[in-house]
Amino acid sequence: MIMPILLIVYYSFLDIHGNFTLANYQKFFTPVYLKMTLSSFWYALLITAVSLLVAYPTAFLLTRTKYKQLWLLLIILPSWINLLLKAYSFIGIFGTYGFANALLEVFGIGKKQILFTDFSFIFVSVYIFIPFMILPIFNALDKLNPSFIDASRDLGASGWTTFRRVIFPLTFDGVKSGCQVVFIPALSLFMLTRLIAGNRVITLGTAVEQHFLVTQDWGMGSTIAVFLIISMVIIMLLTGNKKRGGVG
Amino acid sequence: MKKKSLSTIYLTIVFLILYAPIFYLMYYSFNSGGKMYEFESFSLEWYKDLFQNTRLLIIVLNTIIIALLSSAISTILGTIGAVGIWHLKKRQTKNVLLSLNNILIVSPDVIIGASFLIMFTIVGIKLGFSSVLLSHIAFSVPIVVIMVLPKLQEMSSTLIDAAKDLGASNFNVLTKVILPYITPGIFAGFFMALTYSLDDFAVTFFVTGNGFSTLSVEIYSMARQGVSLTINALSTILFLFTILLVIGYYFISKRNGRIIGLGARK
């Protein structure tokens, strides 16, 4: 199963006629591709940050509800619906006559172009990734011993200090694995860029797909894929912790 | 008290946003006008349309066949793999294999898709049913391994010693002791593989040739052409089907004692 990945590395050294070359790597370091890589990272970073901002309070509040396992299941449930269908639904909601625009009309803002903008791209991506961010944070918070919080409060710490000094550091592992499972796929998203962002946003994943299936330049596509793999490994090293044995 | 109501409001908003798109789709699937706005009147014509669209129904059938076949095969392979990894004496080889397994789970679909496209072309497998099936098996096996392995690890070694002392052969130990013990893990792995396979878009998109397509790929090409309420009708049915699957999964993991986490495959 490792063989296909080695094949990608091999292909990244071939040009479009199958000759051995380093030209693809030279091409990757030209401004066009570097800019694309940077913007891809920027979008992935934004998506991860926004998901974290929404997911942390959600997970935190969830651990404080009754029947929390059931609520958690309800949060995860939408992530089992086919991804394409959710993206398709947003085409309707964000469309010119869709629900979002109708809402804007009510508030007196008026119709806006929402589909095919950065906003819609980030919103939909966050929507899709949020369950994957909530889950590890929820698990980390759930394992947290409540007596730590009581102790901190008894010692006179304010709510905010308790959060900053006790709760957040103790759940940091969950945050890290959440970031990992959001950031890596966010780098390689490609159908969302087509459907929601209308080709305005080009991620590394879109570029790979483009080179493989549209321009048929497998060499260049593989080169980008190699960089995608490298960034993936770097992110895994940065966010990995030794204890974690897998996805669970 | 005020704090409590604030948190309820926050959670409600999150839930609303999470479910809004799904119900939005379902709501308009009953619209007699052909658009996803201006609800005209209740009608079932899109459902009728859906069931008369034989091409789409064949694609649905294909998707289900691929999902069932690939998850069954990968459950067998993954269980063998997990038992193999668990049986390894050397710690180092074990860790190497496990991290390779993890890399395969985390690696983006685009990469898996692209690499399989290259491999199938080199080996000469025609793109279509078999290539999609093979790639689905390939990305499901690591998932099954991850689900089965914890069960093996929590099994006490005295169980096996006892069986051996009582004169059981290696084969007997495997079929009478180990397999029954890890059955819940195997089921969870099967369900996981099934949902991943049903949900997969990116990998299939790469390795599917002309003439063969699964549901995700078909929805993608339909959605690129614009809104069609047949998709809405389809999604309503799929949603109900998914809920059934989740209920099944829920009861299995209930027996397991906890809800097992999801990966991040998109």
Short mmCIF file of C-alpha atoms in Angstrom, two decimals:
data_model
loop_
_atom_site.label_atom_id
_atom_site.label_comp_id
_atom_site.label_asym_id
_atom_site.label_seq_id
_atom_site.Cartn_x
_atom_site.Cartn_y
_atom_site.Cartn_z
CA MET A 1 0.00 0.00 0.00
CA ILE A 2 3.01 2.24 0.34
CA MET A 3 3.90 1.59 -3.27
CA PRO A 4 1.45 4.09 -4.78
CA ILE A 5 3.01 6.87 -2.75
CA LEU A 6 6.47 5.91 -3.93
CA LEU A 7 5.11 5.96 -7.47
CA ILE A 8 4.04 9.56 -6.95
CA VAL A 9 7.55 10.49 -5.92
CA TYR A 10 8.88 8.71 -9.00
CA TYR A 11 6.43 10.45 -11.32
CA SER A 12 7.29 13.83 -9.90
CA PHE A 13 10.64 13.53 -11.68
CA LEU A 14 9.09 12.92 -15.09
CA ASP A 15 8.06 15.54 -17.60
CA ILE A 16 4.99 15.33 -19.77
CA HIS A 17 6.75 13.06 -22.31
CA GLY A 18 8.08 10.68 -19.67
CA ASN A 19 11.68 11.88 -19.59
CA PHE A 20 13.59 12.17 -16.37
CA THR A 21 13.84 15.77 -15.25
CA LEU A 22 13.96 18.14 -12.33
CA ALA A 23 12.00 20.77 -14.22
CA ASN A 24 8.84 20.14 -12.23
CA TYR A 25 10.59 21.09 -9.03
CA GLN A 26 12.02 24.18 -10.70
CA LYS A 27 8.56 25.07 -11.84
CA PHE A 28 7.18 24.60 -8.35
CA PHE A 29 9.50 27.28 -7.03
CA THR A 30 8.27 29.90 -9.47
CA PRO A 31 6.04 32.68 -8.06
CA VAL A 32 2.85 31.23 -9.54
CA TYR A 33 3.05 27.97 -7.63
CA LEU A 34 4.56 29.46 -4.50
CA LYS A 35 1.75 31.97 -4.32
CA MET A 36 -0.77 29.20 -4.73
CA THR A 37 0.85 27.18 -1.95
CA LEU A 38 0.88 30.17 0.35
CA SER A 39 -2.76 31.02 -0.29
CA SER A 40 -3.69 27.38 0.18
CA PHE A 41 -1.96 27.40 3.57
CA TRP A 42 -3.63 30.68 4.44
CA TYR A 43 -7.11 29.36 3.72
CA ALA A 44 -6.42 26.13 5.61
CA LEU A 45 -5.18 28.19 8.54
CA LEU A 46 -8.28 30.38 8.50
CA ILE A 47 -10.57 27.38 8.29
CA THR A 48 -8.77 25.69 11.18
CA ALA A 49 -8.83 28.84 13.32
CA VAL A 50 -12.51 29.51 12.76
CA SER A 51 -13.43 25.87 13.42
CA LEU A 52 -11.44 25.94 16.65
CA LEU A 53 -13.13 29.15 17.78
CA VAL A 54 -16.57 27.68 17.22
CA ALA A 55 -15.78 24.12 18.28
CA TYR A 56 -14.12 24.77 21.63
CA PRO A 57 -17.08 26.50 23.30
CA THR A 58 -19.44 23.97 21.75
CA ALA A 59 -17.46 21.04 23.10
CA PHE A 60 -17.12 22.78 26.44
CA LEU A 61 -20.85 23.37 26.76
CA LEU A 62 -21.62 19.87 25.53
CA THR A 63 -19.66 18.29 28.34
CA ARG A 64 -21.90 20.17 30.74
CA THR A 65 -25.20 18.92 29.35
CA LYS A 66 -27.19 15.93 30.46
CA TYR A 67 -27.11 12.98 28.04
CA LYS A 68 -23.87 14.32 26.57
CA GLN A 69 -23.12 11.18 24.56
CA LEU A 70 -26.44 11.53 22.78
CA TRP A 71 -25.82 15.21 22.00
CA LEU A 72 -22.37 14.33 20.74
CA LEU A 73 -23.88 11.74 18.43
CA LEU A 74 -26.26 14.39 17.11
CA ILE A 75 -23.31 16.68 16.41
CA ILE A 76 -21.51 13.92 14.54
CA LEU A 77 -24.55 12.76 12.61
CA PRO A 78 -24.40 15.46 9.89
CA SER A 79 -20.85 14.45 9.10
CA TRP A 80 -22.20 11.09 7.93
CA ILE A 81 -24.37 12.71 5.31
CA ASN A 82 -22.72 12.66 1.95
CA LEU A 83 -20.39 15.63 1.69
CA LEU A 84 -21.51 16.45 -1.81
CA LEU A 85 -25.11 16.79 -0.72
CA LYS A 86 -24.18 19.31 1.95
CA ALA A 87 -22.15 21.33 -0.51
CA TYR A 88 -25.03 21.15 -2.94
CA SER A 89 -27.42 22.39 -0.29
CA PHE A 90 -25.27 25.46 0.25
CA ILE A 91 -25.50 26.25 -3.43
CA GLY A 92 -29.22 26.65 -2.81
CA ILE A 93 -28.91 28.52 0.47
CA PHE A 94 -26.27 30.97 -0.72
CA GLY A 95 -27.76 31.39 -4.18
CA THR A 96 -29.10 34.70 -5.43
CA TYR A 97 -32.65 33.92 -4.32
CA GLY A 98 -31.64 31.58 -1.54
CA PHE A 99 -32.35 31.60 2.15
CA ALA A 100 -29.28 33.64 3.15
CA ASN A 101 -30.15 36.46 0.82
CA ALA A 102 -33.76 36.43 1.93
CA LEU A 103 -32.51 36.82 5.48
CA LEU A 104 -30.31 39.74 4.47
CA GLU A 105 -33.33 41.38 2.85
CA VAL A 106 -35.28 41.08 6.07
CA PHE A 107 -32.52 42.84 7.95
CA GLY A 108 -32.55 45.53 5.29
CA ILE A 109 -29.09 44.86 3.97
CA GLY A 110 -30.25 43.75 0.57
CA LYS A 111 -29.10 41.07 -1.80
CA LYS A 112 -25.44 40.26 -1.97
CA GLN A 113 -23.31 37.92 -4.00
CA ILE A 114 -22.55 35.21 -1.45
CA LEU A 115 -21.86 32.15 -3.53
CA PHE A 116 -18.42 32.10 -5.15
CA THR A 117 -16.80 34.30 -2.52
CA ASP A 118 -14.12 33.67 0.09
CA PHE A 119 -16.77 33.95 2.76
CA SER A 120 -18.90 31.16 1.39
CA PHE A 121 -15.86 28.94 0.87
CA ILE A 122 -14.67 29.34 4.45
CA PHE A 123 -18.17 29.05 5.88
CA VAL A 124 -18.92 25.80 4.10
CA SER A 125 -15.51 24.34 4.89
CA VAL A 126 -15.90 25.15 8.56
CA TYR A 127 -19.37 23.66 8.45
CA ILE A 128 -18.00 20.43 7.07
CA PHE A 129 -15.01 20.15 9.37
CA ILE A 130 -16.54 21.26 12.63
CA PRO A 131 -17.61 17.81 13.89
CA PHE A 132 -14.06 16.57 13.45
CA MET A 133 -12.82 19.44 15.57
CA ILE A 134 -15.46 19.06 18.27
CA LEU A 135 -14.90 15.33 18.78
CA PRO A 136 -11.27 15.28 20.03
CA ILE A 137 -11.80 18.42 22.13
CA PHE A 138 -14.91 16.90 23.64
CA ASN A 139 -13.02 13.72 24.50
CA ALA A 140 -10.21 15.72 26.10
CA LEU A 141 -12.63 17.83 28.13
CA ASP A 142 -14.57 14.78 29.14
CA LYS A 143 -11.46 13.15 30.58
CA LEU A 144 -10.60 16.27 32.54
CA ASN A 145 -10.88 15.71 36.26
CA PRO A 146 -13.45 18.22 37.59
CA SER A 147 -11.66 18.45 40.91
CA PHE A 148 -8.89 20.42 39.17
CA ILE A 149 -11.41 23.11 38.32
CA ASP A 150 -12.84 23.09 41.84
CA ALA A 151 -9.34 23.35 43.28
CA SER A 152 -8.52 26.27 41.04
CA ARG A 153 -11.73 28.06 41.99
CA ASP A 154 -11.17 27.36 45.68
CA LEU A 155 -7.74 28.89 45.41
CA GLY A 156 -9.39 32.08 44.21
CA ALA A 157 -8.83 31.95 40.47
CA SER A 158 -11.40 33.72 38.32
CA GLY A 159 -13.32 31.82 35.69
CA TRP A 160 -11.09 33.13 32.93
CA THR A 161 -7.86 32.34 34.78
CA THR A 162 -9.08 28.83 35.48
CA PHE A 163 -9.78 28.37 31.83
CA ARG A 164 -6.46 29.81 30.68
CA ARG A 165 -4.24 28.15 33.26
CA VAL A 166 -6.01 24.87 33.97
CA ILE A 167 -8.61 23.80 31.44
CA PHE A 168 -6.98 24.86 28.21
CA PRO A 169 -3.49 23.42 28.90
CA LEU A 170 -4.99 20.13 30.02
CA THR A 171 -7.07 19.78 26.88
CA PHE A 172 -4.37 21.01 24.54
CA ASP A 173 -3.80 17.51 23.15
CA GLY A 174 -7.39 17.39 21.98
CA VAL A 175 -7.01 20.79 20.36
CA LYS A 176 -3.87 19.61 18.59
CA SER A 177 -5.44 16.49 17.15
CA GLY A 178 -8.49 18.51 16.15
CA CYS A 179 -6.27 20.96 14.27
CA GLN A 180 -4.50 18.07 12.60
CA VAL A 181 -7.66 16.46 11.30
CA VAL A 182 -8.94 19.78 10.01
CA PHE A 183 -5.82 21.38 8.62
CA ILE A 184 -4.61 18.51 6.44
CA PRO A 185 -7.89 17.92 4.60
CA ALA A 186 -8.40 21.67 4.33
CA LEU A 187 -5.15 21.89 2.36
CA SER A 188 -6.33 19.36 -0.13
CA LEU A 189 -10.01 20.20 -0.56
CA PHE A 190 -10.92 20.27 -4.15
CA MET A 191 -14.57 19.83 -4.86
CA LEU A 192 -15.58 22.67 -2.57
CA THR A 193 -13.32 25.05 -4.42
CA ARG A 194 -15.14 24.11 -7.59
CA LEU A 195 -18.71 24.10 -6.34
CA ILE A 196 -18.72 26.80 -3.70
CA ALA A 197 -15.81 29.04 -4.50
CA GLY A 198 -16.30 28.85 -8.25
CA ASN A 199 -12.61 28.24 -9.01
CA ARG A 200 -11.63 31.46 -7.27
CA VAL A 201 -9.76 29.62 -4.57
CA ILE A 202 -7.08 27.19 -5.66
CA THR A 203 -5.81 24.84 -3.00
CA LEU A 204 -3.01 22.32 -3.37
CA GLY A 205 -5.64 19.64 -3.80
CA THR A 206 -7.33 21.50 -6.63
CA ALA A 207 -3.99 21.90 -8.33
CA VAL A 208 -3.24 18.19 -8.10
CA GLU A 209 -6.65 17.32 -9.52
CA GLN A 210 -6.25 19.86 -12.30
CA HIS A 211 -2.89 18.48 -13.38
CA PHE A 212 -3.98 14.87 -13.26
CA LEU A 213 -7.42 15.00 -14.78
CA VAL A 214 -7.56 18.16 -16.86
CA THR A 215 -4.15 19.00 -18.28
CA GLN A 216 -2.88 15.40 -17.96
CA ASP A 217 0.51 16.66 -16.77
CA TRP A 218 1.03 13.88 -14.24
CA GLY A 219 4.61 14.90 -13.49
CA MET A 220 3.70 18.34 -12.26
CA GLY A 221 0.67 17.00 -10.42
CA SER A 222 2.89 14.50 -8.63
CA THR A 223 5.35 17.22 -7.70
CA ILE A 224 2.58 19.19 -6.02
CA ALA A 225 1.38 16.00 -4.37
CA VAL A 226 4.89 15.41 -3.01
CA PHE A 227 4.80 18.84 -1.41
CA LEU A 228 1.37 18.06 -0.03
CA ILE A 229 2.74 14.87 1.54
CA ILE A 230 5.72 16.76 2.99
CA SER A 231 3.50 19.41 4.55
CA MET A 232 1.26 16.67 5.89
CA VAL A 233 4.18 14.94 7.60
CA ILE A 234 5.39 18.26 9.05
CA ILE A 235 1.93 18.98 10.44
CA MET A 236 1.67 15.50 11.88
CA LEU A 237 5.01 15.95 13.61
CA LEU A 238 4.01 19.36 14.94
CA THR A 239 0.64 18.29 16.26
CA GLY A 240 1.37 14.65 17.03
CA ASN A 241 1.72 13.49 20.58
CA LYS A 242 3.37 10.29 21.59
CA LYS A 243 0.47 8.91 23.51
CA ARG A 244 -2.03 8.99 20.71
CA GLY A 245 -2.24 5.69 18.90
CA GLY A 246 -4.64 6.63 16.16
CA VAL A 247 -7.76 8.42 15.23
CA GLY A 248 -9.96 7.30 18.10
CA MET B 1 -29.15 31.23 35.69
CA LYS B 2 -28.38 33.79 33.01
CA LYS B 3 -25.19 31.95 32.13
CA LYS B 4 -27.12 28.75 31.63
CA SER B 5 -29.55 30.25 29.15
CA LEU B 6 -26.68 31.83 27.21
CA SER B 7 -25.02 28.47 26.76
CA THR B 8 -28.32 26.92 25.69
CA ILE B 9 -28.69 29.62 23.06
CA TYR B 10 -25.17 29.02 21.78
CA LEU B 11 -25.70 25.29 21.50
CA THR B 12 -29.04 25.78 19.82
CA ILE B 13 -27.48 28.03 17.20
CA VAL B 14 -24.73 25.50 16.49
CA PHE B 15 -27.28 22.73 16.13
CA LEU B 16 -29.49 24.86 13.92
CA ILE B 17 -26.65 25.67 11.58
CA LEU B 18 -25.52 22.05 11.50
CA TYR B 19 -28.92 20.75 10.52
CA ALA B 20 -30.27 23.65 8.48
CA PRO B 21 -28.72 22.62 5.14
CA ILE B 22 -30.00 19.08 5.45
CA PHE B 23 -33.56 20.11 6.20
CA TYR B 24 -33.35 22.83 3.59
CA LEU B 25 -32.68 20.13 1.00
CA MET B 26 -35.46 17.94 2.31
CA TYR B 27 -37.96 20.77 2.41
CA TYR B 28 -37.47 21.76 -1.22
CA SER B 29 -37.57 18.17 -2.40
CA PHE B 30 -41.35 18.53 -2.05
CA ASN B 31 -41.48 21.73 -4.09
CA SER B 32 -43.49 21.48 -7.28
CA GLY B 33 -41.63 24.43 -8.76
CA GLY B 34 -38.23 23.35 -10.04
CA LYS B 35 -36.09 25.63 -7.91
CA MET B 36 -34.59 25.75 -4.44
CA TYR B 37 -36.54 28.90 -3.58
CA GLU B 38 -40.16 30.03 -3.70
CA PHE B 39 -41.93 26.98 -2.44
CA GLU B 40 -44.95 26.60 -4.71
CA SER B 41 -46.92 23.61 -3.58
CA PHE B 42 -46.43 20.19 -2.14
CA SER B 43 -45.69 17.50 -4.65
CA LEU B 44 -43.97 14.17 -4.93
CA GLU B 45 -43.05 14.55 -8.57
CA TRP B 46 -39.30 14.63 -7.88
CA TYR B 47 -39.55 11.32 -6.09
CA LYS B 48 -41.42 9.92 -9.07
CA ASP B 49 -38.72 11.34 -11.29
CA LEU B 50 -36.06 9.73 -9.17
CA PHE B 51 -37.59 6.28 -9.34
CA GLN B 52 -38.05 6.51 -13.08
CA ASN B 53 -34.47 7.56 -13.64
CA THR B 54 -32.96 4.13 -14.27
CA ARG B 55 -29.47 5.53 -14.85
CA LEU B 56 -29.45 7.08 -11.40
CA LEU B 57 -30.86 3.94 -9.82
CA ILE B 58 -28.13 1.84 -11.42
CA ILE B 59 -25.58 4.27 -9.99
CA VAL B 60 -27.12 3.94 -6.54
CA LEU B 61 -26.93 0.17 -6.90
CA ASN B 62 -23.28 0.41 -8.01
CA THR B 63 -22.46 2.54 -4.99
CA ILE B 64 -24.06 0.08 -2.61
CA ILE B 65 -22.39 -2.91 -4.23
CA ILE B 66 -18.99 -1.21 -4.10
CA ALA B 67 -19.53 -0.21 -0.48
CA LEU B 68 -20.65 -3.64 0.67
CA LEU B 69 -18.00 -5.56 -1.26
CA SER B 70 -15.13 -3.28 -0.36
CA SER B 71 -16.01 -3.11 3.31
CA ALA B 72 -16.49 -6.88 3.54
CA ILE B 73 -13.15 -7.59 1.87
CA SER B 74 -11.32 -4.90 3.80
CA THR B 75 -12.81 -6.14 7.06
CA ILE B 76 -11.31 -9.57 6.39
CA LEU B 77 -7.95 -8.14 5.30
CA GLY B 78 -7.89 -5.59 8.10
CA THR B 79 -8.68 -8.16 10.77
CA ILE B 80 -5.91 -10.43 9.49
CA GLY B 81 -3.60 -7.43 9.44
CA ALA B 82 -4.52 -6.40 12.96
CA VAL B 83 -4.00 -9.92 14.31
CA GLY B 84 -0.68 -10.00 12.47
CA ILE B 85 0.49 -6.68 13.92
CA TRP B 86 -0.68 -7.70 17.37
CA HIS B 87 1.14 -11.02 17.09
CA LEU B 88 4.48 -9.38 16.22
CA LYS B 89 7.07 -9.84 18.93
CA LYS B 90 9.35 -6.98 17.94
CA ARG B 91 8.20 -3.65 19.29
CA GLN B 92 9.96 -1.65 16.64
CA THR B 93 8.41 -3.35 13.61
CA LYS B 94 5.06 -3.00 15.32
CA ASN B 95 5.50 0.74 15.72
CA VAL B 96 6.70 1.19 12.15
CA LEU B 97 3.70 -0.69 10.81
CA LEU B 98 1.35 1.26 13.04
CA SER B 99 2.68 4.64 11.98
CA LEU B 100 2.51 3.60 8.32
CA ASN B 101 -1.10 2.66 8.97
CA ASN B 102 -1.73 6.07 10.53
CA ILE B 103 -0.13 7.88 7.62
CA LEU B 104 -2.48 6.08 5.25
CA ILE B 105 -5.45 7.17 7.32
CA VAL B 106 -4.42 10.79 7.54
CA SER B 107 -3.16 11.23 4.00
CA PRO B 108 -5.45 13.37 1.88
CA ASP B 109 -7.76 11.69 -0.58
CA VAL B 110 -6.28 13.58 -3.46
CA ILE B 111 -2.99 11.83 -2.87
CA ILE B 112 -4.53 8.40 -2.51
CA GLY B 113 -6.59 9.00 -5.64
CA ALA B 114 -3.68 10.29 -7.70
CA SER B 115 -1.33 7.52 -6.63
CA PHE B 116 -3.87 4.84 -7.42
CA LEU B 117 -4.52 6.40 -10.78
CA ILE B 118 -0.80 6.11 -11.55
CA MET B 119 -0.63 2.56 -10.26
CA PHE B 120 -3.65 1.32 -12.18
CA THR B 121 -2.31 2.84 -15.37
CA ILE B 122 1.08 1.20 -14.92
CA VAL B 123 -0.31 -2.19 -13.98
CA GLY B 124 -2.87 -1.91 -16.75
CA ILE B 125 -6.09 -2.27 -14.81
CA LYS B 126 -8.93 -0.73 -16.74
CA LEU B 127 -10.53 2.18 -14.94
CA GLY B 128 -14.04 1.30 -13.87
CA PHE B 129 -15.64 -1.07 -11.41
CA SER B 130 -12.51 -2.99 -10.44
CA SER B 131 -10.30 0.06 -9.99
CA VAL B 132 -12.86 1.78 -7.79
CA LEU B 133 -13.35 -1.39 -5.77
CA LEU B 134 -9.60 -1.89 -5.28
CA SER B 135 -8.98 1.67 -4.17
CA HIS B 136 -11.90 1.57 -1.76
CA ILE B 137 -10.51 -1.61 -0.23
CA ALA B 138 -7.14 0.07 0.03
CA PHE B 139 -8.34 3.05 2.01
CA SER B 140 -10.67 0.97 4.20
CA VAL B 141 -8.14 -1.59 5.41
CA PRO B 142 -6.21 0.84 7.67
CA ILE B 143 -9.49 1.96 9.20
CA VAL B 144 -10.47 -1.60 10.06
CA VAL B 145 -7.01 -2.22 11.53
CA ILE B 146 -7.39 0.84 13.77
CA MET B 147 -10.79 -0.36 14.97
CA VAL B 148 -9.81 -3.97 15.63
CA LEU B 149 -6.40 -3.44 17.24
CA PRO B 150 -7.58 -1.84 20.52
CA LYS B 151 -9.83 -4.85 21.13
CA LEU B 152 -6.90 -7.19 20.64
CA GLN B 153 -4.75 -5.15 22.97
CA GLU B 154 -7.28 -5.13 25.77
CA MET B 155 -7.66 -8.91 25.56
CA SER B 156 -5.84 -10.54 28.45
CA SER B 157 -3.07 -12.92 27.43
CA THR B 158 -4.11 -15.37 30.13
CA LEU B 159 -7.15 -16.22 28.01
CA ILE B 160 -4.91 -17.58 25.29
CA ASP B 161 -2.62 -19.33 27.74
CA ALA B 162 -5.60 -21.01 29.31
CA ALA B 163 -6.88 -22.19 25.94
CA LYS B 164 -3.44 -23.56 25.03
CA ASP B 165 -3.08 -25.32 28.37
CA LEU B 166 -6.39 -26.99 27.78
CA GLY B 167 -5.00 -28.38 24.57
CA ALA B 168 -6.38 -26.04 21.91
CA SER B 169 -4.48 -25.85 18.64
CA ASN B 170 -3.38 -22.49 17.25
CA PHE B 171 -6.28 -22.57 14.82
CA ASN B 172 -8.71 -23.29 17.62
CA VAL B 173 -7.31 -20.45 19.69
CA LEU B 174 -7.88 -18.11 16.80
CA THR B 175 -11.41 -19.17 15.93
CA LYS B 176 -12.74 -20.06 19.38
CA VAL B 177 -11.04 -17.46 21.57
CA ILE B 178 -9.60 -14.49 19.69
CA LEU B 179 -12.24 -13.96 17.00
CA PRO B 180 -15.27 -14.06 19.31
CA TYR B 181 -13.54 -11.63 21.63
CA ILE B 182 -12.80 -9.03 18.96
CA THR B 183 -16.11 -9.36 17.12
CA PRO B 184 -17.44 -5.97 18.31
CA GLY B 185 -14.28 -4.31 16.95
CA ILE B 186 -14.70 -6.12 13.65
CA PHE B 187 -18.30 -4.94 13.35
CA ALA B 188 -17.33 -1.37 14.16
CA GLY B 189 -14.60 -1.57 11.53
CA PHE B 190 -17.05 -2.89 8.97
CA PHE B 191 -19.51 -0.07 9.64
CA MET B 192 -16.77 2.51 9.49
CA ALA B 193 -15.48 1.14 6.18
CA LEU B 194 -19.03 1.09 4.86
CA THR B 195 -19.67 4.74 5.67
CA TYR B 196 -16.31 5.83 4.31
CA SER B 197 -16.93 3.99 1.11
CA LEU B 198 -20.45 5.38 0.70
CA ASP B 199 -19.18 8.85 1.42
CA ASP B 200 -16.05 8.83 -0.65
CA PHE B 201 -15.82 11.30 -3.45
CA ALA B 202 -12.22 12.31 -4.10
CA VAL B 203 -10.64 8.89 -4.49
CA THR B 204 -13.45 7.60 -6.69
CA PHE B 205 -13.32 10.75 -8.76
CA PHE B 206 -9.72 9.99 -9.68
CA VAL B 207 -9.97 6.31 -10.48
CA THR B 208 -13.35 6.09 -12.11
CA GLY B 209 -13.24 6.00 -15.86
CA ASN B 210 -15.93 6.81 -18.35
CA GLY B 211 -19.13 4.87 -18.00
CA PHE B 212 -18.81 3.92 -14.37
CA SER B 213 -19.77 6.28 -11.61
CA THR B 214 -20.79 6.27 -8.00
CA LEU B 215 -23.32 8.46 -6.30
CA SER B 216 -20.90 11.10 -5.03
CA VAL B 217 -19.31 11.57 -8.42
CA GLU B 218 -22.73 11.71 -10.06
CA ILE B 219 -24.02 14.30 -7.59
CA TYR B 220 -20.89 16.35 -8.23
CA SER B 221 -21.42 16.44 -11.96
CA MET B 222 -25.15 17.10 -11.53
CA ALA B 223 -24.48 19.91 -9.04
CA ARG B 224 -22.00 21.53 -11.41
CA GLN B 225 -24.77 21.84 -13.95
CA GLY B 226 -26.98 23.66 -11.47
CA VAL B 227 -29.90 22.91 -9.24
CA SER B 228 -32.03 19.86 -9.87
CA LEU B 229 -34.60 18.85 -7.33
CA THR B 230 -34.09 15.17 -8.12
CA ILE B 231 -30.92 15.50 -6.06
CA ASN B 232 -33.01 16.86 -3.20
CA ALA B 233 -35.35 13.90 -3.35
CA LEU B 234 -32.37 11.58 -3.44
CA SER B 235 -30.77 13.29 -0.48
CA THR B 236 -33.91 12.95 1.61
CA ILE B 237 -33.88 9.22 1.04
CA LEU B 238 -30.16 9.03 1.73
CA PHE B 239 -30.59 10.98 4.95
CA LEU B 240 -33.15 8.52 6.23
CA PHE B 241 -30.89 5.66 5.21
CA THR B 242 -27.94 7.26 7.03
CA ILE B 243 -29.99 7.62 10.18
CA LEU B 244 -30.75 3.91 10.03
CA LEU B 245 -27.04 3.17 9.65
CA VAL B 246 -26.17 5.44 12.56
CA ILE B 247 -28.74 3.78 14.78
CA GLY B 248 -27.19 0.43 13.91
CA TYR B 249 -23.73 1.76 14.61
CA TYR B 250 -24.89 3.34 17.85
CA PHE B 251 -26.14 0.06 19.22
CA ILE B 252 -22.96 -1.73 18.26
CA SER B 253 -20.79 0.87 19.94
CA LYS B 254 -23.13 0.86 22.93
CA ARG B 255 -22.25 -2.78 23.34
CA ASN B 256 -18.64 -1.77 22.98
CA GLY B 257 -19.07 0.65 25.81
CA ARG B 258 -18.12 3.84 24.01
CA ILE B 259 -18.56 5.74 20.81
CA ILE B 260 -15.52 5.25 18.69
CA GLY B 261 -14.10 8.35 17.06
CA LEU B 262 -14.31 9.27 13.45
CA GLY B 263 -11.43 9.94 11.17
CA ALA B 264 -11.10 12.93 8.94
CA ARG B 265 -11.43 11.53 5.50
CA LYS B 266 -13.10 13.91 3.16
#
